[in-house]
Amino acid sequence: MQTRCLNRSSRFARGAFTLIELLVVIAIIAILASMLLPVLGKARLKGQGIGCMNNHRQLLLAWRMYSEDNRDVLLFATADPNSSYAPYSWVQGLIDFNPANRSNWDVEMDIKKSPMWQYCGNSAAIWKCPADRSSVVPGIGPFAGKSVPRVRSMAMSIWVGGWMDSSGRLSDANCSGPEWRVYSKLSDMNTPGPARTWVLMDEREDRINYGNALTDMIGYPDNPNLRRFHFDYPGNYHHRAAGFSFADGHSEIKKWLDERTVPPIVQGGAWDAQPYVASPLNRDIFWMQERSTRKK
């Protein structure tokens, strides 16, 4: 009887883990996790990039369908909000971090009033990059006091549709000068051509405001020391890269090369910040200039 008890005890001892064995297992798990996490991170970024490109293509298709149904005429990138032209902007309102601004979180305010909405398949999600995690805490309405995602990250090139002021004058909002083309019809876009003219981009969360984004043409093509950013900076939602869609219907993610293109995010937004920031020799600005407009 005593012998059987000893044998049973010895079997239990052989089946248990020692402290050293447990530590070895934990170390192996930690090593495997450290190897797997970067792979999962890359997969997540790739998935967000695919989703972003899909949203760009769908929204760009809606933009083209509107123009093709309306005698080739392009919607304004922005029109004076107090003018009779405002309903013909691709989107009205502005995005900021103001808790009283319903345009930040309520798709009924601007997105569903867009002339493009009927072509969007009732999808408000395509108006932003899925990697844009910016949010706002409304001070009014049913979401008061709760953090909710903002509804738009995309902005339209001001050279595509232009800024329409209350007097009926179409321009780039008087930033780069009157010698540059502002496209008002699809058929106008013969240089640099639809495949090389960007229409929509994901704009930075602390810089997005009205529906337009300006690529300043100052310094193009042969005076790189004059290159500068206007207020509008491109997004950085894809690890130093941003989504763009082009007039021919294709989309792509552009990797930024210059550190000045991706300064630190200003928490809480800075949409009324310094309008011009010099960035001589910046290759990223040149890339956008090449794909924006040409002289008349």
Short mmCIF file of C-alpha atoms in Angstrom, two decimals:
data_model
loop_
_atom_site.label_atom_id
_atom_site.label_comp_id
_atom_site.label_asym_id
_atom_site.label_seq_id
_atom_site.Cartn_x
_atom_site.Cartn_y
_atom_site.Cartn_z
CA MET A 1 0.00 0.00 0.00
CA GLN A 2 2.77 2.38 0.86
CA THR A 3 4.56 1.55 -2.37
CA ARG A 4 1.54 2.42 -4.49
CA CYS A 5 1.25 5.84 -2.86
CA LEU A 6 4.86 6.60 -3.58
CA ASN A 7 4.46 5.58 -7.21
CA ARG A 8 1.43 7.83 -7.63
CA SER A 9 3.29 10.77 -6.10
CA SER A 10 6.24 10.25 -8.39
CA ARG A 11 3.97 10.20 -11.43
CA PHE A 12 2.46 13.54 -10.39
CA ALA A 13 5.93 15.00 -9.91
CA ARG A 14 7.04 13.94 -13.38
CA GLY A 15 3.85 15.47 -14.98
CA ALA A 16 4.28 18.96 -13.42
CA PHE A 17 6.31 21.89 -14.84
CA THR A 18 9.26 23.16 -12.91
CA LEU A 19 9.76 26.91 -12.42
CA ILE A 20 12.63 26.90 -14.90
CA GLU A 21 10.49 25.16 -17.53
CA LEU A 22 7.72 27.74 -17.05
CA LEU A 23 10.18 30.59 -17.46
CA VAL A 24 11.54 29.03 -20.65
CA VAL A 25 8.01 28.71 -22.09
CA ILE A 26 7.22 32.32 -21.19
CA ALA A 27 10.47 33.49 -22.82
CA ILE A 28 9.65 31.57 -26.02
CA ILE A 29 6.16 33.09 -26.13
CA ALA A 30 7.63 36.57 -25.64
CA ILE A 31 10.11 36.03 -28.48
CA LEU A 32 7.38 34.77 -30.81
CA ALA A 33 5.15 37.72 -29.90
CA SER A 34 7.93 40.21 -30.58
CA MET A 35 8.42 38.63 -34.00
CA LEU A 36 4.69 38.53 -34.78
CA LEU A 37 3.63 42.03 -33.68
CA PRO A 38 5.49 43.92 -36.47
CA VAL A 39 3.97 41.55 -39.03
CA LEU A 40 0.49 42.19 -37.62
CA GLY A 41 1.18 45.93 -37.60
CA LYS A 42 2.18 45.86 -41.27
CA ALA A 43 -0.91 43.79 -42.12
CA ARG A 44 -3.12 46.32 -40.32
CA LEU A 45 -1.52 49.24 -42.19
CA LYS A 46 -1.88 47.40 -45.49
CA GLY A 47 -5.54 46.71 -44.77
CA GLN A 48 -6.18 50.36 -43.94
CA GLY A 49 -4.39 51.38 -47.14
CA ILE A 50 -6.59 49.09 -49.22
CA GLY A 51 -9.68 50.50 -47.51
CA CYS A 52 -8.49 54.06 -48.12
CA MET A 53 -7.90 53.42 -51.82
CA ASN A 54 -11.33 51.83 -52.13
CA ASN A 55 -12.96 54.89 -50.52
CA HIS A 56 -11.02 57.20 -52.83
CA ARG A 57 -12.11 55.29 -55.91
CA GLN A 58 -15.77 55.27 -54.90
CA LEU A 59 -15.84 58.97 -54.06
CA LEU A 60 -13.92 59.85 -57.23
CA LEU A 61 -16.43 57.82 -59.25
CA ALA A 62 -19.28 59.81 -57.67
CA TRP A 63 -17.48 63.03 -58.64
CA ARG A 64 -17.07 61.90 -62.25
CA MET A 65 -20.65 60.63 -62.52
CA TYR A 66 -21.98 63.99 -61.37
CA SER A 67 -19.93 65.82 -64.01
CA GLU A 68 -20.83 63.40 -66.77
CA ASP A 69 -24.52 63.85 -65.92
CA ASN A 70 -24.17 67.65 -65.89
CA ARG A 71 -22.65 68.55 -69.25
CA ASP A 72 -19.05 67.96 -68.17
CA VAL A 73 -19.20 70.72 -65.52
CA LEU A 74 -17.11 70.21 -62.37
CA LEU A 75 -18.35 70.95 -58.90
CA PHE A 76 -16.53 73.73 -57.07
CA ALA A 77 -13.82 72.68 -54.65
CA THR A 78 -15.32 75.41 -52.45
CA ALA A 79 -17.81 78.18 -53.02
CA ASP A 80 -18.44 81.17 -50.80
CA PRO A 81 -20.76 79.67 -48.16
CA ASN A 82 -22.94 82.78 -48.17
CA SER A 83 -23.40 82.88 -51.94
CA SER A 84 -25.87 81.32 -54.33
CA TYR A 85 -23.01 79.12 -55.59
CA ALA A 86 -22.61 77.26 -52.28
CA PRO A 87 -24.94 74.35 -53.21
CA TYR A 88 -22.64 73.55 -56.13
CA SER A 89 -19.61 72.85 -53.93
CA TRP A 90 -18.66 69.19 -53.74
CA VAL A 91 -19.13 69.60 -49.98
CA GLN A 92 -20.02 72.54 -47.77
CA GLY A 93 -19.13 73.28 -44.16
CA LEU A 94 -15.76 72.95 -42.48
CA ILE A 95 -14.08 70.40 -40.26
CA ASP A 96 -12.38 71.48 -37.05
CA PHE A 97 -12.49 70.54 -33.36
CA ASN A 98 -15.19 72.99 -32.32
CA PRO A 99 -17.64 71.10 -30.05
CA ALA A 100 -20.50 73.27 -31.33
CA ASN A 101 -19.80 72.59 -35.03
CA ARG A 102 -22.18 69.83 -36.16
CA SER A 103 -20.27 69.47 -39.45
CA ASN A 104 -17.62 67.57 -37.48
CA TRP A 105 -19.81 64.59 -36.59
CA ASP A 106 -23.24 64.90 -38.25
CA VAL A 107 -23.37 63.62 -41.84
CA GLU A 108 -26.77 65.28 -42.24
CA MET A 109 -25.16 68.72 -42.08
CA ASP A 110 -23.02 68.66 -45.23
CA ILE A 111 -22.22 65.22 -46.63
CA LYS A 112 -25.80 64.18 -47.35
CA LYS A 113 -26.45 67.62 -48.88
CA SER A 114 -23.59 67.22 -51.36
CA PRO A 115 -24.58 67.09 -55.04
CA MET A 116 -22.49 63.91 -55.14
CA TRP A 117 -24.45 62.12 -52.42
CA GLN A 118 -26.90 60.51 -54.85
CA TYR A 119 -23.92 58.78 -56.49
CA CYS A 120 -22.34 57.57 -53.23
CA GLY A 121 -24.50 54.51 -52.62
CA ASN A 122 -25.71 56.01 -49.33
CA SER A 123 -22.24 55.47 -47.86
CA ALA A 124 -20.89 58.25 -45.68
CA ALA A 125 -17.87 56.11 -44.78
CA ILE A 126 -16.20 56.72 -48.15
CA TRP A 127 -15.65 60.38 -47.23
CA LYS A 128 -12.74 59.60 -44.96
CA CYS A 129 -9.66 57.43 -44.64
CA PRO A 130 -10.23 54.45 -42.31
CA ALA A 131 -6.87 55.22 -40.66
CA ASP A 132 -8.08 58.67 -39.60
CA ARG A 133 -8.81 58.24 -35.88
CA SER A 134 -9.48 61.90 -35.14
CA SER A 135 -12.53 62.60 -33.01
CA VAL A 136 -14.43 65.42 -31.38
CA VAL A 137 -16.53 65.72 -28.24
CA PRO A 138 -19.77 67.50 -29.23
CA GLY A 139 -21.17 70.06 -26.85
CA ILE A 140 -24.65 69.78 -28.32
CA GLY A 141 -26.97 67.18 -29.77
CA PRO A 142 -27.49 63.49 -28.97
CA PHE A 143 -23.73 62.81 -28.68
CA ALA A 144 -23.00 65.68 -26.26
CA GLY A 145 -20.13 64.80 -23.96
CA LYS A 146 -19.14 61.66 -25.90
CA SER A 147 -16.12 61.23 -28.14
CA VAL A 148 -17.26 60.56 -31.72
CA PRO A 149 -15.27 60.22 -34.97
CA ARG A 150 -15.17 63.11 -37.40
CA VAL A 151 -16.93 62.50 -40.69
CA ARG A 152 -14.46 63.66 -43.34
CA SER A 153 -10.73 63.48 -44.05
CA MET A 154 -10.84 64.06 -47.82
CA ALA A 155 -10.30 67.42 -49.48
CA MET A 156 -10.49 68.39 -53.15
CA SER A 157 -7.72 70.11 -55.07
CA ILE A 158 -8.60 73.78 -55.43
CA TRP A 159 -7.33 73.56 -59.03
CA VAL A 160 -10.19 71.13 -59.78
CA GLY A 161 -13.36 73.20 -59.61
CA GLY A 162 -11.72 76.17 -57.91
CA TRP A 163 -12.88 78.66 -55.32
CA MET A 164 -16.04 80.49 -56.41
CA ASP A 165 -16.51 83.79 -54.66
CA SER A 166 -19.82 85.60 -54.19
CA SER A 167 -19.22 87.75 -57.30
CA GLY A 168 -18.97 84.72 -59.59
CA ARG A 169 -15.20 84.82 -59.94
CA LEU A 170 -13.45 81.43 -60.08
CA SER A 171 -9.88 81.30 -58.76
CA ASP A 172 -7.45 79.49 -56.49
CA ALA A 173 -8.51 81.92 -53.71
CA ASN A 174 -5.81 84.34 -54.91
CA CYS A 175 -2.90 82.30 -53.57
CA SER A 176 -0.61 81.28 -56.44
CA GLY A 177 -1.61 83.86 -59.02
CA PRO A 178 -3.97 84.19 -62.01
CA GLU A 179 -1.57 82.58 -64.52
CA TRP A 180 -2.46 79.06 -63.36
CA ARG A 181 -5.36 77.05 -64.74
CA VAL A 182 -8.41 76.32 -62.63
CA TYR A 183 -10.28 73.46 -64.27
CA SER A 184 -14.05 73.93 -64.55
CA LYS A 185 -14.85 71.04 -66.95
CA LEU A 186 -13.59 67.51 -67.38
CA SER A 187 -12.66 68.34 -70.96
CA ASP A 188 -10.40 71.18 -69.71
CA MET A 189 -8.10 68.69 -68.02
CA ASN A 190 -5.78 68.04 -70.96
CA THR A 191 -2.56 69.02 -69.20
CA PRO A 192 -1.01 67.44 -67.21
CA GLY A 193 -3.85 65.06 -68.11
CA PRO A 194 -6.46 63.13 -66.09
CA ALA A 195 -4.02 60.41 -65.02
CA ARG A 196 -1.65 63.05 -63.60
CA THR A 197 -4.15 65.45 -62.04
CA TRP A 198 -5.10 64.68 -58.46
CA VAL A 199 -8.65 65.46 -57.39
CA LEU A 200 -8.96 64.20 -53.80
CA MET A 201 -6.45 63.70 -51.03
CA ASP A 202 -6.54 62.80 -47.37
CA GLU A 203 -5.70 65.94 -45.45
CA ARG A 204 -4.07 66.10 -42.00
CA GLU A 205 -6.45 66.03 -39.07
CA ASP A 206 -5.09 69.33 -37.70
CA ARG A 207 -5.22 71.13 -41.06
CA ILE A 208 -8.44 70.05 -42.74
CA ASN A 209 -11.12 72.73 -42.83
CA TYR A 210 -13.16 73.65 -45.91
CA GLY A 211 -13.60 71.20 -48.77
CA ASN A 212 -10.60 72.43 -50.76
CA ALA A 213 -6.86 71.83 -50.45
CA LEU A 214 -4.35 74.13 -52.15
CA THR A 215 -1.10 72.98 -53.68
CA ASP A 216 0.80 76.26 -53.95
CA MET A 217 2.37 76.50 -57.41
CA ILE A 218 4.89 79.19 -56.46
CA GLY A 219 8.37 78.07 -57.54
CA TYR A 220 7.17 75.51 -60.09
CA PRO A 221 8.91 74.22 -62.10
CA ASP A 222 12.37 75.76 -62.01
CA ASN A 223 12.70 77.77 -58.80
CA PRO A 224 12.68 75.15 -56.04
CA ASN A 225 13.88 77.60 -53.40
CA LEU A 226 10.46 79.26 -53.47
CA ARG A 227 8.47 76.12 -52.69
CA ARG A 228 6.12 76.48 -49.78
CA PHE A 229 3.15 74.92 -48.11
CA HIS A 230 -0.09 76.75 -47.96
CA PHE A 231 -2.15 76.03 -44.87
CA ASP A 232 -3.21 72.69 -46.36
CA TYR A 233 -0.83 69.84 -45.54
CA PRO A 234 -1.40 66.34 -46.94
CA GLY A 235 -2.27 63.50 -44.60
CA ASN A 236 0.08 61.10 -42.89
CA TYR A 237 -2.34 58.26 -42.11
CA HIS A 238 -0.31 55.49 -43.75
CA HIS A 239 3.02 55.73 -41.96
CA ARG A 240 4.40 58.85 -43.66
CA ALA A 241 2.07 58.49 -46.65
CA ALA A 242 -1.27 59.82 -47.89
CA GLY A 243 -4.02 58.66 -50.21
CA PHE A 244 -4.71 60.46 -53.50
CA SER A 245 -7.25 59.88 -56.28
CA PHE A 246 -6.88 61.17 -59.82
CA ALA A 247 -9.23 62.45 -62.50
CA ASP A 248 -8.92 59.29 -64.58
CA GLY A 249 -10.30 57.23 -61.67
CA HIS A 250 -7.15 55.62 -60.23
CA SER A 251 -5.93 56.00 -56.66
CA GLU A 252 -2.54 55.66 -55.04
CA ILE A 253 -0.72 56.08 -51.74
CA LYS A 254 2.13 58.56 -51.84
CA LYS A 255 5.08 58.03 -49.47
CA TRP A 256 6.52 61.31 -48.24
CA LEU A 257 10.27 61.87 -48.52
CA ASP A 258 10.80 65.14 -46.66
CA GLU A 259 10.45 65.46 -42.88
CA ARG A 260 8.94 68.94 -43.33
CA THR A 261 5.91 67.37 -45.00
CA VAL A 262 5.04 65.45 -41.83
CA PRO A 263 5.51 67.79 -38.85
CA PRO A 264 4.06 66.68 -35.50
CA ILE A 265 0.28 66.80 -35.20
CA VAL A 266 -1.04 69.79 -33.28
CA GLN A 267 -3.55 68.34 -30.85
CA GLY A 268 -6.91 70.03 -31.02
CA GLY A 269 -6.35 71.36 -34.52
CA ALA A 270 -4.72 74.42 -36.01
CA TRP A 271 -6.95 75.32 -38.93
CA ASP A 272 -6.40 79.06 -38.49
CA ALA A 273 -2.62 78.71 -38.17
CA GLN A 274 0.13 80.33 -40.24
CA PRO A 275 -1.07 80.30 -43.89
CA TYR A 276 2.33 79.92 -45.60
CA VAL A 277 5.32 77.86 -44.55
CA ALA A 278 8.48 78.04 -46.66
CA SER A 279 9.88 74.64 -47.61
CA PRO A 280 12.61 75.16 -50.22
CA LEU A 281 13.75 72.15 -52.26
CA ASN A 282 10.94 70.01 -50.83
CA ARG A 283 10.50 67.07 -53.24
CA ASP A 284 7.04 66.30 -51.90
CA ILE A 285 5.74 69.73 -52.86
CA PHE A 286 7.18 69.26 -56.35
CA TRP A 287 5.37 65.89 -56.62
CA MET A 288 2.04 67.57 -55.84
CA GLN A 289 2.75 70.53 -58.12
CA GLU A 290 3.51 68.18 -61.00
CA ARG A 291 0.04 66.65 -60.52
CA SER A 292 -2.04 69.78 -59.88
CA THR A 293 -2.17 72.27 -62.78
CA ARG A 294 -0.20 74.11 -65.45
CA LYS A 295 0.06 77.71 -66.63
CA LYS A 296 -2.60 78.98 -69.01
#
